CSV table of C-alpha atoms in Angstrom, one decimal:
chain,number,residue,atom,x,y,z
A,1,UNK,CA,68.2,16.2,-77.0
A,2,UNK,CA,71.5,17.2,-78.5
A,3,UNK,CA,74.5,17.5,-76.0
A,4,UNK,CA,76.6,20.6,-76.3
A,5,UNK,CA,80.2,21.4,-75.2
A,6,UNK,CA,80.9,24.1,-72.7
A,7,UNK,CA,82.4,26.2,-75.4
A,8,UNK,CA,79.3,25.9,-77.5
A,9,UNK,CA,77.2,27.0,-74.3
A,10,UNK,CA,79.7,30.0,-73.8
A,11,UNK,CA,79.3,31.1,-77.4
A,12,UNK,CA,75.4,31.0,-77.2
A,13,UNK,CA,75.3,32.7,-74.1
A,14,UNK,CA,77.5,35.5,-75.4
A,15,UNK,CA,75.7,35.9,-78.6
A,16,UNK,CA,72.0,36.4,-77.1
A,17,UNK,CA,70.8,37.0,-73.9
A,18,UNK,CA,70.3,34.0,-71.8
A,19,UNK,CA,68.7,32.9,-68.5
A,20,UNK,CA,70.3,30.6,-66.1
A,21,UNK,CA,67.8,28.4,-64.4
A,22,UNK,CA,68.8,25.8,-61.6
A,23,UNK,CA,67.4,22.9,-59.4
A,24,UNK,CA,68.7,21.2,-56.5
A,25,UNK,CA,71.5,19.5,-58.5
A,26,UNK,CA,73.3,23.0,-58.3
A,27,UNK,CA,72.8,23.4,-54.6
A,28,UNK,CA,74.1,19.8,-54.0
A,29,UNK,CA,77.6,20.9,-55.2
A,30,UNK,CA,77.8,23.3,-52.3
A,31,UNK,CA,76.7,21.1,-49.5
A,32,UNK,CA,75.6,17.2,-49.5
A,33,UNK,CA,72.8,17.8,-47.1
A,34,UNK,CA,70.7,19.1,-49.9
A,35,UNK,CA,71.0,15.7,-51.3
A,36,UNK,CA,69.7,13.8,-48.6
A,37,UNK,CA,66.5,15.5,-47.6
A,38,UNK,CA,64.7,12.2,-46.8
A,39,UNK,CA,67.3,11.2,-44.5
A,40,UNK,CA,67.0,14.1,-42.4
A,41,UNK,CA,63.2,14.4,-42.1
A,42,UNK,CA,63.2,12.7,-38.7
A,43,UNK,CA,65.8,15.4,-37.3
A,44,UNK,CA,63.7,18.1,-39.1
A,45,UNK,CA,60.5,16.7,-37.4
A,46,UNK,CA,62.0,16.8,-33.9
A,47,UNK,CA,63.3,20.3,-34.7
A,48,UNK,CA,59.9,21.5,-35.8
A,49,UNK,CA,57.9,19.8,-32.8
A,50,UNK,CA,60.5,21.3,-30.2
A,51,UNK,CA,61.1,24.8,-31.5
A,52,UNK,CA,58.6,25.4,-34.4
A,53,UNK,CA,56.2,28.4,-34.1
A,54,UNK,CA,53.1,28.3,-36.1
A,55,UNK,CA,51.2,31.8,-36.0
A,56,UNK,CA,47.9,32.6,-37.9
A,57,UNK,CA,47.1,36.2,-38.8
A,58,UNK,CA,43.4,36.3,-39.7
A,59,UNK,CA,39.7,36.4,-38.0
A,60,UNK,CA,38.9,34.1,-35.1
A,61,UNK,CA,37.1,31.4,-37.3
A,62,UNK,CA,40.0,31.2,-39.8
A,63,UNK,CA,42.7,31.1,-36.8
A,64,UNK,CA,40.8,28.2,-35.0
A,65,UNK,CA,40.4,26.1,-38.1
A,66,UNK,CA,44.1,26.3,-39.0
A,67,UNK,CA,45.4,26.0,-35.4
A,68,UNK,CA,43.0,23.3,-34.3
A,69,UNK,CA,43.9,21.0,-37.4
A,70,UNK,CA,47.7,21.7,-36.8
A,71,UNK,CA,47.7,21.1,-33.2
A,72,UNK,CA,45.9,17.9,-33.6
A,73,UNK,CA,48.3,16.6,-36.1
A,74,UNK,CA,51.2,17.6,-33.7
A,75,UNK,CA,49.7,15.9,-30.8
A,76,UNK,CA,49.1,12.8,-32.8
A,77,UNK,CA,52.6,12.7,-34.2
A,78,UNK,CA,54.6,13.7,-31.0
A,79,UNK,CA,56.0,10.2,-30.2
A,80,UNK,CA,56.9,9.5,-33.7
A,81,UNK,CA,60.0,7.7,-34.2
A,82,UNK,CA,62.2,7.5,-37.3
A,83,UNK,CA,60.3,4.4,-38.6
A,84,UNK,CA,56.9,6.2,-38.2
A,85,UNK,CA,58.1,9.2,-40.6
A,86,UNK,CA,59.2,6.5,-42.9
A,87,UNK,CA,56.0,4.6,-42.7
A,88,UNK,CA,53.9,7.8,-43.4
A,89,UNK,CA,55.7,7.9,-47.0
A,90,UNK,CA,55.5,4.2,-47.6
A,91,UNK,CA,51.8,4.1,-47.0
A,92,UNK,CA,51.4,7.1,-49.2
A,93,UNK,CA,52.7,5.0,-52.1
A,94,UNK,CA,50.0,2.6,-51.4
A,95,UNK,CA,47.4,4.9,-51.3
A,96,UNK,CA,48.7,6.3,-54.7
A,97,UNK,CA,48.6,2.9,-56.2
A,98,UNK,CA,45.0,2.3,-54.9
A,99,UNK,CA,43.8,5.2,-56.9
A,100,UNK,CA,45.7,4.4,-60.2
A,101,UNK,CA,44.6,0.9,-60.2
A,102,UNK,CA,40.8,1.7,-60.0
A,103,UNK,CA,39.7,2.6,-63.5
A,104,UNK,CA,36.1,3.4,-62.2
A,105,UNK,CA,37.1,5.5,-59.5
A,106,UNK,CA,39.3,7.5,-62.1
A,107,UNK,CA,36.4,7.9,-64.6
A,108,UNK,CA,34.1,9.1,-61.8
A,109,UNK,CA,36.9,11.7,-60.6
A,110,UNK,CA,37.3,12.9,-64.4
A,111,UNK,CA,33.3,13.1,-64.8
A,112,UNK,CA,32.8,15.1,-61.6
A,113,UNK,CA,35.6,17.5,-62.9
A,114,UNK,CA,38.2,16.7,-59.9
A,115,UNK,CA,40.9,16.2,-62.5
A,116,UNK,CA,42.0,19.2,-64.3
A,117,UNK,CA,44.4,19.0,-67.3
A,118,UNK,CA,46.7,21.9,-67.9
A,119,UNK,CA,47.4,23.2,-71.2
A,120,UNK,CA,50.5,20.9,-71.7
A,121,UNK,CA,48.4,17.9,-70.8
A,122,UNK,CA,49.4,17.3,-67.0
A,123,UNK,CA,46.8,16.7,-64.2
A,124,UNK,CA,46.6,15.8,-60.6
A,125,UNK,CA,46.3,12.2,-61.8
A,126,UNK,CA,50.1,12.6,-63.3
A,127,UNK,CA,51.3,13.3,-60.0
A,128,UNK,CA,49.6,10.4,-58.2
A,129,UNK,CA,50.7,8.1,-60.9
A,130,UNK,CA,54.4,9.5,-60.6
A,131,UNK,CA,54.2,8.8,-56.8
A,132,UNK,CA,53.0,5.3,-57.2
A,133,UNK,CA,55.4,4.5,-60.3
A,134,UNK,CA,58.4,5.8,-58.8
A,135,UNK,CA,57.7,4.7,-55.3
A,136,UNK,CA,57.2,1.3,-56.1
A,137,UNK,CA,60.2,1.2,-58.3
A,138,UNK,CA,62.6,3.1,-56.6
A,139,UNK,CA,61.3,3.9,-53.1
A,140,UNK,CA,59.8,6.9,-51.3
A,141,UNK,CA,63.0,8.7,-51.2
A,142,UNK,CA,63.1,9.1,-54.9
A,143,UNK,CA,59.5,10.7,-55.2
A,144,UNK,CA,59.3,14.3,-55.9
A,145,UNK,CA,59.1,16.1,-52.5
A,146,UNK,CA,56.5,18.6,-54.2
A,147,UNK,CA,54.0,15.9,-55.3
A,148,UNK,CA,52.9,14.3,-51.8
A,149,UNK,CA,50.3,16.9,-51.0
A,150,UNK,CA,48.2,16.0,-54.0
A,151,UNK,CA,47.1,12.7,-52.0
A,152,UNK,CA,45.5,15.2,-49.6
A,153,UNK,CA,43.4,16.7,-52.4
A,154,UNK,CA,42.7,13.3,-53.7
A,155,UNK,CA,41.4,12.1,-50.2
A,156,UNK,CA,38.8,14.7,-50.1
A,157,UNK,CA,37.9,14.3,-53.8
A,158,UNK,CA,37.3,10.7,-53.3
A,159,UNK,CA,35.1,11.3,-50.4
A,160,UNK,CA,32.9,13.5,-52.5
A,161,UNK,CA,32.1,11.0,-55.1
A,162,UNK,CA,30.3,7.5,-54.8
A,163,UNK,CA,32.3,4.8,-56.0
A,164,UNK,CA,30.8,1.1,-55.4
A,165,UNK,CA,34.2,-0.6,-55.9
A,166,UNK,CA,36.8,1.8,-54.3
A,167,UNK,CA,37.9,1.4,-50.7
A,168,UNK,CA,40.5,3.5,-48.9
A,169,UNK,CA,43.6,1.2,-47.8
A,170,UNK,CA,43.2,0.1,-44.2
A,171,UNK,CA,45.8,0.8,-41.7
A,172,UNK,CA,47.3,3.5,-43.6
A,173,UNK,CA,49.1,6.1,-41.8
A,174,UNK,CA,49.2,8.7,-44.6
A,175,UNK,CA,45.3,8.7,-44.6
A,176,UNK,CA,45.2,8.6,-40.9
A,177,UNK,CA,47.3,11.8,-40.8
A,178,UNK,CA,44.7,13.4,-43.1
A,179,UNK,CA,41.8,12.3,-40.9
A,180,UNK,CA,43.6,13.7,-37.9
A,181,UNK,CA,44.2,17.1,-39.4
A,182,UNK,CA,40.7,17.6,-40.4
A,183,UNK,CA,39.2,17.9,-37.1
A,184,UNK,CA,37.8,21.6,-37.5
A,185,UNK,CA,35.5,21.2,-40.7
A,186,UNK,CA,34.4,24.7,-40.6
A,187,UNK,CA,34.4,26.6,-43.9
A,188,UNK,CA,36.2,29.8,-43.9
A,189,UNK,CA,36.0,30.9,-47.6
A,190,UNK,CA,32.5,30.5,-48.9
A,191,UNK,CA,33.1,30.8,-52.4
A,192,UNK,CA,35.7,28.1,-52.5
A,193,UNK,CA,34.8,24.2,-53.1
A,194,UNK,CA,35.0,22.0,-50.1
A,195,UNK,CA,37.6,19.7,-51.5
A,196,UNK,CA,40.4,22.4,-52.1
A,197,UNK,CA,39.5,24.3,-49.0
A,198,UNK,CA,39.6,21.2,-46.8
A,199,UNK,CA,42.7,20.0,-48.4
A,200,UNK,CA,44.4,23.4,-47.8
A,201,UNK,CA,43.2,23.7,-44.4
A,202,UNK,CA,44.1,20.2,-43.4
A,203,UNK,CA,46.6,20.1,-40.4
A,204,UNK,CA,48.7,17.5,-42.3
A,205,UNK,CA,49.2,19.7,-45.2
A,206,UNK,CA,50.5,22.5,-42.8
A,207,UNK,CA,52.8,20.0,-41.0
A,208,UNK,CA,54.1,18.7,-44.2
A,209,UNK,CA,54.8,22.0,-45.6
A,210,UNK,CA,56.7,23.2,-42.6
A,211,UNK,CA,58.5,19.8,-42.1
A,212,UNK,CA,60.1,20.1,-45.7
A,213,UNK,CA,60.6,23.9,-45.1
A,214,UNK,CA,62.6,22.9,-42.0
A,215,UNK,CA,64.7,20.3,-43.5
A,216,UNK,CA,65.6,22.2,-46.8
A,217,UNK,CA,66.9,24.8,-44.5
A,218,UNK,CA,69.6,22.7,-43.4
A,219,UNK,CA,70.3,24.0,-40.0
A,220,UNK,CA,70.3,27.6,-41.6
A,221,UNK,CA,73.0,26.5,-44.2
A,222,UNK,CA,70.5,27.6,-47.0
A,223,UNK,CA,70.8,31.2,-46.0
A,224,UNK,CA,74.4,31.2,-44.3
A,225,UNK,CA,76.6,30.7,-47.2
A,226,UNK,CA,79.8,30.5,-45.2
A,227,UNK,CA,78.7,27.6,-43.3
A,228,UNK,CA,78.2,25.7,-46.6
A,229,UNK,CA,80.4,22.3,-46.2
A,230,UNK,CA,82.1,22.2,-49.9
A,231,UNK,CA,83.2,25.8,-50.4
A,232,UNK,CA,86.9,25.1,-50.1
A,233,UNK,CA,86.5,22.3,-52.9
A,234,UNK,CA,84.9,24.6,-55.5
A,235,UNK,CA,86.4,27.1,-57.8
A,236,UNK,CA,84.0,30.0,-56.8
A,237,UNK,CA,85.5,32.6,-59.2
A,238,UNK,CA,84.9,30.6,-62.1
A,239,UNK,CA,81.5,29.8,-61.2
A,240,UNK,CA,80.6,33.5,-60.5
A,241,UNK,CA,82.0,34.4,-63.9
A,242,UNK,CA,80.0,31.8,-65.5
A,243,UNK,CA,76.9,33.2,-63.7
A,244,UNK,CA,77.7,36.8,-64.7
A,245,UNK,CA,77.5,35.7,-68.4
A,246,UNK,CA,73.7,35.3,-68.0
A,247,UNK,CA,71.3,38.3,-68.1
A,248,UNK,CA,68.7,36.4,-65.9
A,249,UNK,CA,69.1,34.2,-62.9
A,250,UNK,CA,66.5,31.9,-61.9
A,251,UNK,CA,66.3,28.9,-59.3
A,252,UNK,CA,63.7,26.4,-58.1
A,253,UNK,CA,65.4,26.3,-54.6
A,254,UNK,CA,64.8,28.3,-51.6
A,255,UNK,CA,68.3,28.9,-50.7
A,256,UNK,CA,70.3,31.8,-51.3
A,257,UNK,CA,73.4,30.4,-52.8
A,258,UNK,CA,73.1,32.2,-56.2
A,259,UNK,CA,72.6,35.5,-54.7
A,260,UNK,CA,75.9,35.0,-52.6
A,261,UNK,CA,77.7,33.8,-55.9
A,262,UNK,CA,76.6,36.4,-58.2
A,263,UNK,CA,75.5,39.4,-55.8
A,264,UNK,CA,72.8,40.0,-58.1
A,265,UNK,CA,68.8,39.6,-58.0
A,266,UNK,CA,67.7,36.2,-58.4
A,267,UNK,CA,64.0,34.9,-59.2
A,268,UNK,CA,63.0,32.1,-56.8
A,269,UNK,CA,60.2,30.6,-58.9
A,270,UNK,CA,59.0,28.1,-56.0
A,271,UNK,CA,59.8,30.8,-53.2
A,272,UNK,CA,62.4,31.5,-50.8
A,273,UNK,CA,63.3,32.0,-47.2
A,274,UNK,CA,62.5,35.5,-45.6
A,275,UNK,CA,64.9,36.6,-43.0
A,276,UNK,CA,63.6,38.6,-39.8
A,277,UNK,CA,60.1,39.0,-41.0
A,278,UNK,CA,56.9,37.5,-40.6
A,279,UNK,CA,54.8,36.8,-43.7
A,280,UNK,CA,51.3,35.4,-44.1
A,281,UNK,CA,50.0,33.8,-47.3
A,282,UNK,CA,46.9,31.7,-47.7
A,283,UNK,CA,46.7,30.7,-51.2
């Protein structure tokens, strides 16, 4: 990949329509809390259990499945300490390693169609491999936060096949939470396969999503621009002028930093926080 100077970039953007796409590296400049997400998980865990509210808007069966599974996880983790939160992700790495190391298991998962390659060659297994490789080499805090839930899918996929050699790791907290979150096994969508449905309905999956949504909110700083800690050290006018040179603004982040800097519509590819409203999404 060729490096270019700022002047070269400026010339390119001026001569043709361009889109600006940013990730978490952009937000870190505005507040360091966006950089230490894993370090603040226990703080978010306590806040979620103390103040979090989980509503389900659906029929009685749908409501009961999701609430039973989520409440059972919350009950199990109620006395968690910081070391327990850390152990969940450390054990997740061991679970990922156990999958990657078993060639027979991988073959069976492929043969059953439980591994699906996208057009650019990536599959569920690539995410598992990344968790195992990055986690072992650098530690769980360097694993992409969006990858962990693939292990929930893999748990139910493995349970669907018969493997003579593979055995789930023993005393594994990640696996334990999946099981705890699967107390209500009723199917709620008849046309959806069991694996994806159980993974989606699992209470650990719900807790995981709410936990990270809470920690990324950064005590409200993700939506309250004035509370960001590093504003006084940034040349906001120059950043705004830079952003205004792009026709389209896109972000992988949930926060509203781009909107506050540019006062323009921003496309949130991975989703965004919604203020003062309730929204319900299943898929």
